[in-house]
Tab-separated table of C-alpha atoms in Angstrom:
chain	number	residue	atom	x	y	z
A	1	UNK	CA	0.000	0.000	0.000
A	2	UNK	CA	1.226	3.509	-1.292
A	3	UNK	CA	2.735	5.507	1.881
A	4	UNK	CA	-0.132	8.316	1.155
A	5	UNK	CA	-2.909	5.733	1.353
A	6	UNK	CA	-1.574	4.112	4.530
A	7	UNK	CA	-2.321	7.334	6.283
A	8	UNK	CA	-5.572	7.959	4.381
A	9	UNK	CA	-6.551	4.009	5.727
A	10	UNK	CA	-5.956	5.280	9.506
A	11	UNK	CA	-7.027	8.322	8.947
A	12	UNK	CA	-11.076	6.889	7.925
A	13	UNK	CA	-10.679	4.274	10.951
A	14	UNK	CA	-10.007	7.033	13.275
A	15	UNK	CA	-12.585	9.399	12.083
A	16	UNK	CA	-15.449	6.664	12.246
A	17	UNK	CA	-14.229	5.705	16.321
A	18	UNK	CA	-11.840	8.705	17.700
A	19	UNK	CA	-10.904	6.805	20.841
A	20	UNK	CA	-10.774	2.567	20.644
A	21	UNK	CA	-10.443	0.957	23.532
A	22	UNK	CA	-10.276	-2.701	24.204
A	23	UNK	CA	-13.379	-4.747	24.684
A	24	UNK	CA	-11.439	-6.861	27.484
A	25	UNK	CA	-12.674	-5.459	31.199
A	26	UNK	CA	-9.879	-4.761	33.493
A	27	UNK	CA	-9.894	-2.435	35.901
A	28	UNK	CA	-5.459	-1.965	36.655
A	29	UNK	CA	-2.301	-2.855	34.846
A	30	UNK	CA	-2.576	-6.301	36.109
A	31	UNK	CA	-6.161	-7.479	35.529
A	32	UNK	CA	-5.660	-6.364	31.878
A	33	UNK	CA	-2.705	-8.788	31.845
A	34	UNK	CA	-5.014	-11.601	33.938
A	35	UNK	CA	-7.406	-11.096	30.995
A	36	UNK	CA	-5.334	-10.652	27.802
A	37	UNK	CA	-3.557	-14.180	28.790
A	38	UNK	CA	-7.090	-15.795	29.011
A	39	UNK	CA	-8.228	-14.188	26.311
A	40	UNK	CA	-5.988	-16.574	24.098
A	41	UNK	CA	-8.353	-19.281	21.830
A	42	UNK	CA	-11.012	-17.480	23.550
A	43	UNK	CA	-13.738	-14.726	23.073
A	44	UNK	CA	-13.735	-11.452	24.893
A	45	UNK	CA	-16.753	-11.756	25.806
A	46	UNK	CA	-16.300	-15.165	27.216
A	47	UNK	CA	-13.455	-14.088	29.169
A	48	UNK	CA	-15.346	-10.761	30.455
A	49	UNK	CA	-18.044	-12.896	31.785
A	50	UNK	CA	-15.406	-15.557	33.353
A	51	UNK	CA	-13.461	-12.254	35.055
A	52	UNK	CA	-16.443	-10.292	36.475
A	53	UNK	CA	-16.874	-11.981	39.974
A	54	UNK	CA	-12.928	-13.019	39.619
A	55	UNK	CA	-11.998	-9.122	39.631
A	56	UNK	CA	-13.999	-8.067	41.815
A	57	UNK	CA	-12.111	-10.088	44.863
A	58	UNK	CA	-8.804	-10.603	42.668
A	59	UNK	CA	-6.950	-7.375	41.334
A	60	UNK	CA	-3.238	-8.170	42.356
A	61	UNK	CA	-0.577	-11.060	41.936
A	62	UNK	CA	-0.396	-11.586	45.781
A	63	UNK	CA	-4.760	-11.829	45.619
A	64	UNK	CA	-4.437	-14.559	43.383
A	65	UNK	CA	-1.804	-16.420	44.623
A	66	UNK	CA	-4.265	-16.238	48.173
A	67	UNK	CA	-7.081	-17.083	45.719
A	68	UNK	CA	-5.209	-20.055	44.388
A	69	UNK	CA	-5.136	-22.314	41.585
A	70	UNK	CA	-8.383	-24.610	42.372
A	71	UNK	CA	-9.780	-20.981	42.759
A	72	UNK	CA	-8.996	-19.461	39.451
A	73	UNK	CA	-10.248	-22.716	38.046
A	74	UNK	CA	-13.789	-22.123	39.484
A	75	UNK	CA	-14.103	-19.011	37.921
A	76	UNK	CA	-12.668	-19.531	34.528
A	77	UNK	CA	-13.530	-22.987	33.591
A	78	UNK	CA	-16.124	-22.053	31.107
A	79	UNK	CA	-13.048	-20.845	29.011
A	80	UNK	CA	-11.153	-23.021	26.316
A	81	UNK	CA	-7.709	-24.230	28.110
A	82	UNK	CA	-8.572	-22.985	31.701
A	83	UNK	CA	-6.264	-25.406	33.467
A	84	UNK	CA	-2.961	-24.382	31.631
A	85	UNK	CA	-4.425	-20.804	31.789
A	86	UNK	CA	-4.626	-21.407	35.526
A	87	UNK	CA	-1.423	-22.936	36.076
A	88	UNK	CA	0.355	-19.876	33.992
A	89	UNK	CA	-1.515	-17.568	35.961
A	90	UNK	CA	-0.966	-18.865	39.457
A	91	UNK	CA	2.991	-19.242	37.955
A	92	UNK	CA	3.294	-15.521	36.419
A	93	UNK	CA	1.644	-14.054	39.724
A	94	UNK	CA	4.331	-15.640	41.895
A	95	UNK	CA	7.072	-14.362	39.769
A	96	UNK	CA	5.576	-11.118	39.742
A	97	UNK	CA	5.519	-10.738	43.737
A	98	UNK	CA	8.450	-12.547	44.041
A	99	UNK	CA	10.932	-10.176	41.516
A	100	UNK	CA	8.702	-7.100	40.619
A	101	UNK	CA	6.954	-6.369	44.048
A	102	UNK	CA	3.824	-7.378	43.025
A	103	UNK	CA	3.975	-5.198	39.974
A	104	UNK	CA	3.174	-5.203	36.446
A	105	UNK	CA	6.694	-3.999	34.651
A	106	UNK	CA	7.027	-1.888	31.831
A	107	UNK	CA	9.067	-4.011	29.659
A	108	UNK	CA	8.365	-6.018	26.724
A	109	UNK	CA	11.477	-8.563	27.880
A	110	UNK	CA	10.330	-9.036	31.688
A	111	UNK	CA	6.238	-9.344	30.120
A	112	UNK	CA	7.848	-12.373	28.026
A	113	UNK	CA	9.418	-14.165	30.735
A	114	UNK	CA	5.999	-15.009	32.497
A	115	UNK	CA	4.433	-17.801	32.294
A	116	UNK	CA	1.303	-17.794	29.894
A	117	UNK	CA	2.621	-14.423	28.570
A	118	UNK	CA	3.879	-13.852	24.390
A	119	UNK	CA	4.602	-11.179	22.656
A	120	UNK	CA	1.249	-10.191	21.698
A	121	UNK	CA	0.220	-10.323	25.341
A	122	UNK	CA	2.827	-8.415	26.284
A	123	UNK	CA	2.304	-5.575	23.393
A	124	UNK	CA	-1.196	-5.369	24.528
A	125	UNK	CA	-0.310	-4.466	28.314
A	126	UNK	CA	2.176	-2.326	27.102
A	127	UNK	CA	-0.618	-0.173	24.543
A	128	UNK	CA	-3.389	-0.396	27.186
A	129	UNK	CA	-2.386	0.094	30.733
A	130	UNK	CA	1.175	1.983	29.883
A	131	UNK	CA	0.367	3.982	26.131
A	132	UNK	CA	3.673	2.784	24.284
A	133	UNK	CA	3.124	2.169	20.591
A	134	UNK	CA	3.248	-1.034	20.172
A	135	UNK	CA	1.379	-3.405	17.658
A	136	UNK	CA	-0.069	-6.889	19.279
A	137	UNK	CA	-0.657	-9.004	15.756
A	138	UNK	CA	-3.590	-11.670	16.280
A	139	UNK	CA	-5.438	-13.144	14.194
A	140	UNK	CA	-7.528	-10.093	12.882
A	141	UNK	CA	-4.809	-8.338	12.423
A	142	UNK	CA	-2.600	-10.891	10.635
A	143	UNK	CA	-5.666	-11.109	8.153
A	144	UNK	CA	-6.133	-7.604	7.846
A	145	UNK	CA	-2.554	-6.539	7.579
A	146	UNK	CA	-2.478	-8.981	4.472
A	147	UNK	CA	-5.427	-8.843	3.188
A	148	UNK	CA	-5.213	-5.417	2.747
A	149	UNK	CA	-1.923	-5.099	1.797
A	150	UNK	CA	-1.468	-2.816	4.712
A	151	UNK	CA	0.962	-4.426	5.835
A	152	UNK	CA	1.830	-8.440	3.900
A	153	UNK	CA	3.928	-10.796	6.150
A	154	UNK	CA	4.239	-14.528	6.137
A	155	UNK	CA	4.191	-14.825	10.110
A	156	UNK	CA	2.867	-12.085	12.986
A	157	UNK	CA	6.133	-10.597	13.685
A	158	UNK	CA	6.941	-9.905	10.033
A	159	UNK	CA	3.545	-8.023	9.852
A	160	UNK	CA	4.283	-6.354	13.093
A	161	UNK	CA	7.369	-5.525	12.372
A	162	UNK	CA	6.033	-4.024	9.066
A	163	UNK	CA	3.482	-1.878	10.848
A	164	UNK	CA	6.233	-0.419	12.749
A	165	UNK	CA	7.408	1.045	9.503
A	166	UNK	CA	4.513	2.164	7.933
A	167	UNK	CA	2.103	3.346	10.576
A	168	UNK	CA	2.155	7.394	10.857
A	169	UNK	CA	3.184	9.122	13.901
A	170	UNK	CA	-0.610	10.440	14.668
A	171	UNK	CA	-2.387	7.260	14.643
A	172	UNK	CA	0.584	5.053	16.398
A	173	UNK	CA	-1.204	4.776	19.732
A	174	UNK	CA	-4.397	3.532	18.415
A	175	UNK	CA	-3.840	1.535	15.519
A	176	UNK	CA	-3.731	-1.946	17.724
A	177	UNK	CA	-7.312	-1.006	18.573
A	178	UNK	CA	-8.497	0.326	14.770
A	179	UNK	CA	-7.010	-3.231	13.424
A	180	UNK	CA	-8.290	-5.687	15.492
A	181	UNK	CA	-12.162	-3.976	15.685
A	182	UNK	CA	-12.005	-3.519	11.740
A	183	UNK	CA	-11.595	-6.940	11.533
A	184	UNK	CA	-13.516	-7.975	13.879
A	185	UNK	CA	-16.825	-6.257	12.553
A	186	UNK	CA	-16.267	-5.932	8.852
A	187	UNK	CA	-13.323	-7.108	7.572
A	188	UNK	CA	-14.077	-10.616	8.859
A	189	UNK	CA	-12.427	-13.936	7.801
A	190	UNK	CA	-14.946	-16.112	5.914
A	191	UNK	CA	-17.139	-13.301	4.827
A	192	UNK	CA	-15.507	-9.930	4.780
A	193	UNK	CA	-18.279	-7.211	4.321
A	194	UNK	CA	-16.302	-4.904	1.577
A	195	UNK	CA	-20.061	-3.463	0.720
A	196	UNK	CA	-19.770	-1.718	4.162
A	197	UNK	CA	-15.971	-0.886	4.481
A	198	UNK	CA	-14.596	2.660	4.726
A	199	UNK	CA	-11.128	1.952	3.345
A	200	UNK	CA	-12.593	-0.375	0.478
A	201	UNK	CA	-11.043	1.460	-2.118
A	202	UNK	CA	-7.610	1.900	-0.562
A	203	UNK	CA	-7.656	-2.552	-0.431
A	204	UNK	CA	-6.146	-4.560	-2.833
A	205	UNK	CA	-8.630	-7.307	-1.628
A	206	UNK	CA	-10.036	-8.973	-4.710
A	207	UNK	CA	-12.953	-9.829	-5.873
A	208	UNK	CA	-14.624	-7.308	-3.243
A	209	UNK	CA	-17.287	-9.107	-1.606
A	210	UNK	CA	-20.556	-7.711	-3.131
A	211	UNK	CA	-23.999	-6.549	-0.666
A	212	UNK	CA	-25.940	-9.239	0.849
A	213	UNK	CA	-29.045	-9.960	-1.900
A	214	UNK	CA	-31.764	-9.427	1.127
A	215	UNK	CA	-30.563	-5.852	1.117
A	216	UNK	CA	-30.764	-4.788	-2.166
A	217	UNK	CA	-29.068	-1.909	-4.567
A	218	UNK	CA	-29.292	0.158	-1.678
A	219	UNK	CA	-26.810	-1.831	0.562
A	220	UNK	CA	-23.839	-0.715	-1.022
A	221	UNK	CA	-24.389	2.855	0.820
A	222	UNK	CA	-22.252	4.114	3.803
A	223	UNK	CA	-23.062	1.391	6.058
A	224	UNK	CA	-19.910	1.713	8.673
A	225	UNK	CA	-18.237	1.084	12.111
A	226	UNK	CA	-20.867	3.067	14.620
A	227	UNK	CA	-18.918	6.253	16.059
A	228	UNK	CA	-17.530	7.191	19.027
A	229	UNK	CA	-15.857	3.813	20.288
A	230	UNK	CA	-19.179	2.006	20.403
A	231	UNK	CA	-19.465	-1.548	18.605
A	232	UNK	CA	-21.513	-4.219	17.813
C-alpha cells in the first residue's frame, strides 16, 4: 500500500471511532494482563463474563496467589484451556511478587518471561495500561494486515514488524485497537463485508465481496463502524 494511502486508511478508521479501547474489562495494569492471557483461543466476551466476579475479589498477583489455583479454576472454567491458563496464571503471579513487588513492569522482555505471557500479550499491556506504541498481531490483524496489503507478512512478527514502519506518527497509539475492531466487525475472515468498508477502495482485496441480496441496490451505501468507540 502507497505511503499516502496508509495514512488515508488510519485516517477513515479514526474518524469513524476517535478513541478505541479494548473490549477486554480490566480495571489496573494487572487485571488487563489476567485477561489478555485468558483471552488466548477465547472470546472477549467469554473471558469478560469468566473475570467479572474473579476481579472483583482478585486485582493483584499476591490476591491470586491467596485465591489459588483450584480458585482461578472455578471461575474460569467455562473458558477453552482454563487449566494451563490457571497454572500460567498462578505461575506468572508468583514471579511477579516474588521479583517485581507485586507489579506489572514496563518491559516487553520481563512481560515475556511469564508464564502464559507472548509477545502479543505483552504488546497489549504495554498499549493499554502503559500507552507505548506497540502493535499486538492476532489473528484479525494478521488477516487484515495482508489482506489489505497494509501491511503483507508470512508470520505475525513480520507483519508487526512491518506496521512499525509504515504506521504514521498520529495514529501510532491507536492503531492496535483500529485493526483488530475492523476486523472484527467488517473485515471478517470467511465473509468480509467490503459493501460496508470505509477503506474499500484503498484494499487490494479482490474480488470485493458484493452486498448481501436481502438488502438490495441500496446496501452498497455508507453502512460503517458506529462512532464514538461504540461496537456491535
Amino acid at each position: 500500500m502507497k505511503k499516502a494511502n496508509v495514512f488515508e486508511f488510519y485516517r477513515r478508521l479514526a474518524e469513524l471511532d476517535p478513541a478505541p479501547e479494548t473490549e477486554l474489562a480490566w480495571r489496573n495494569p494487572y487485571t488487563l494482563l489476567v485477561a489478555v492471557a485468558l483471552s488466548a483461543q477465547a472470546t472477549d466476551v467469554s473471558v469478560n463474563k469468566a473475570t467479572a466476579r474473579l476481579f472483583e475479589d482478585v486485582d493483584t498477583p499476591a490476591k491470586m496467589l491467596a485465591l489459588g489455583e483450584e480458585g482461578l479454576k472455578a471461575h474460569i472454567r467455562t473458558i477453552g484451556l482454563f487449566n494451563t491458563k490457571a497454572k500460567n496464571v498462578i505461575a506468572a503471579a508468583q514471579i511477579l511478587v516474588d521479583e517485581h513487588g507485586g507489579e506489572v513492569p514496563r518491559d516487553r522482555d520481563a512481560l515475556e518471561r511469564l508464564p502464559g505471557v507472548g509477545r502479543k500479550t505483552a504488546n497489549v499491556v504495554l498499549n493499554v495500561a502503559f500507552g507505548e506504541e506497540t502493535f499486538a498481531v492476532d489473528t484479525h490483524i494478521f488477516r487484515v494486515g495482508n489482506r489489505t496489503g497494509l501491511a503483507p507478512g508470512k508470520t505475525p512478527l513480520a507483519v508487526e514488524l512491518v506496521l512499525e514502519k509504515v504506521t504514521p506518527a498520529p495514529f501510532r497509539a491507536h492503531a492496535h485497537h483500529w485493526l483488530i475492531l475492523h476486523g472484527r466487525y467488517i473485515c471478517k475472515a470467511r465473509s468480509p463485508e467490503c459493501w460496508r468498508c470505509p477503506v474499500m477502495d484503498l484494499c487490494a482485496y479482490r474480488p470485493k465481496t458484493p452486498p448481501p441480496a436481502a438488502k438490495g441496490a441500496g446496501a452498497a451505501s455508507n453502512t460503517l463502524l458506529p462512532a464514538s468507540g461504540t461496537h456491535p
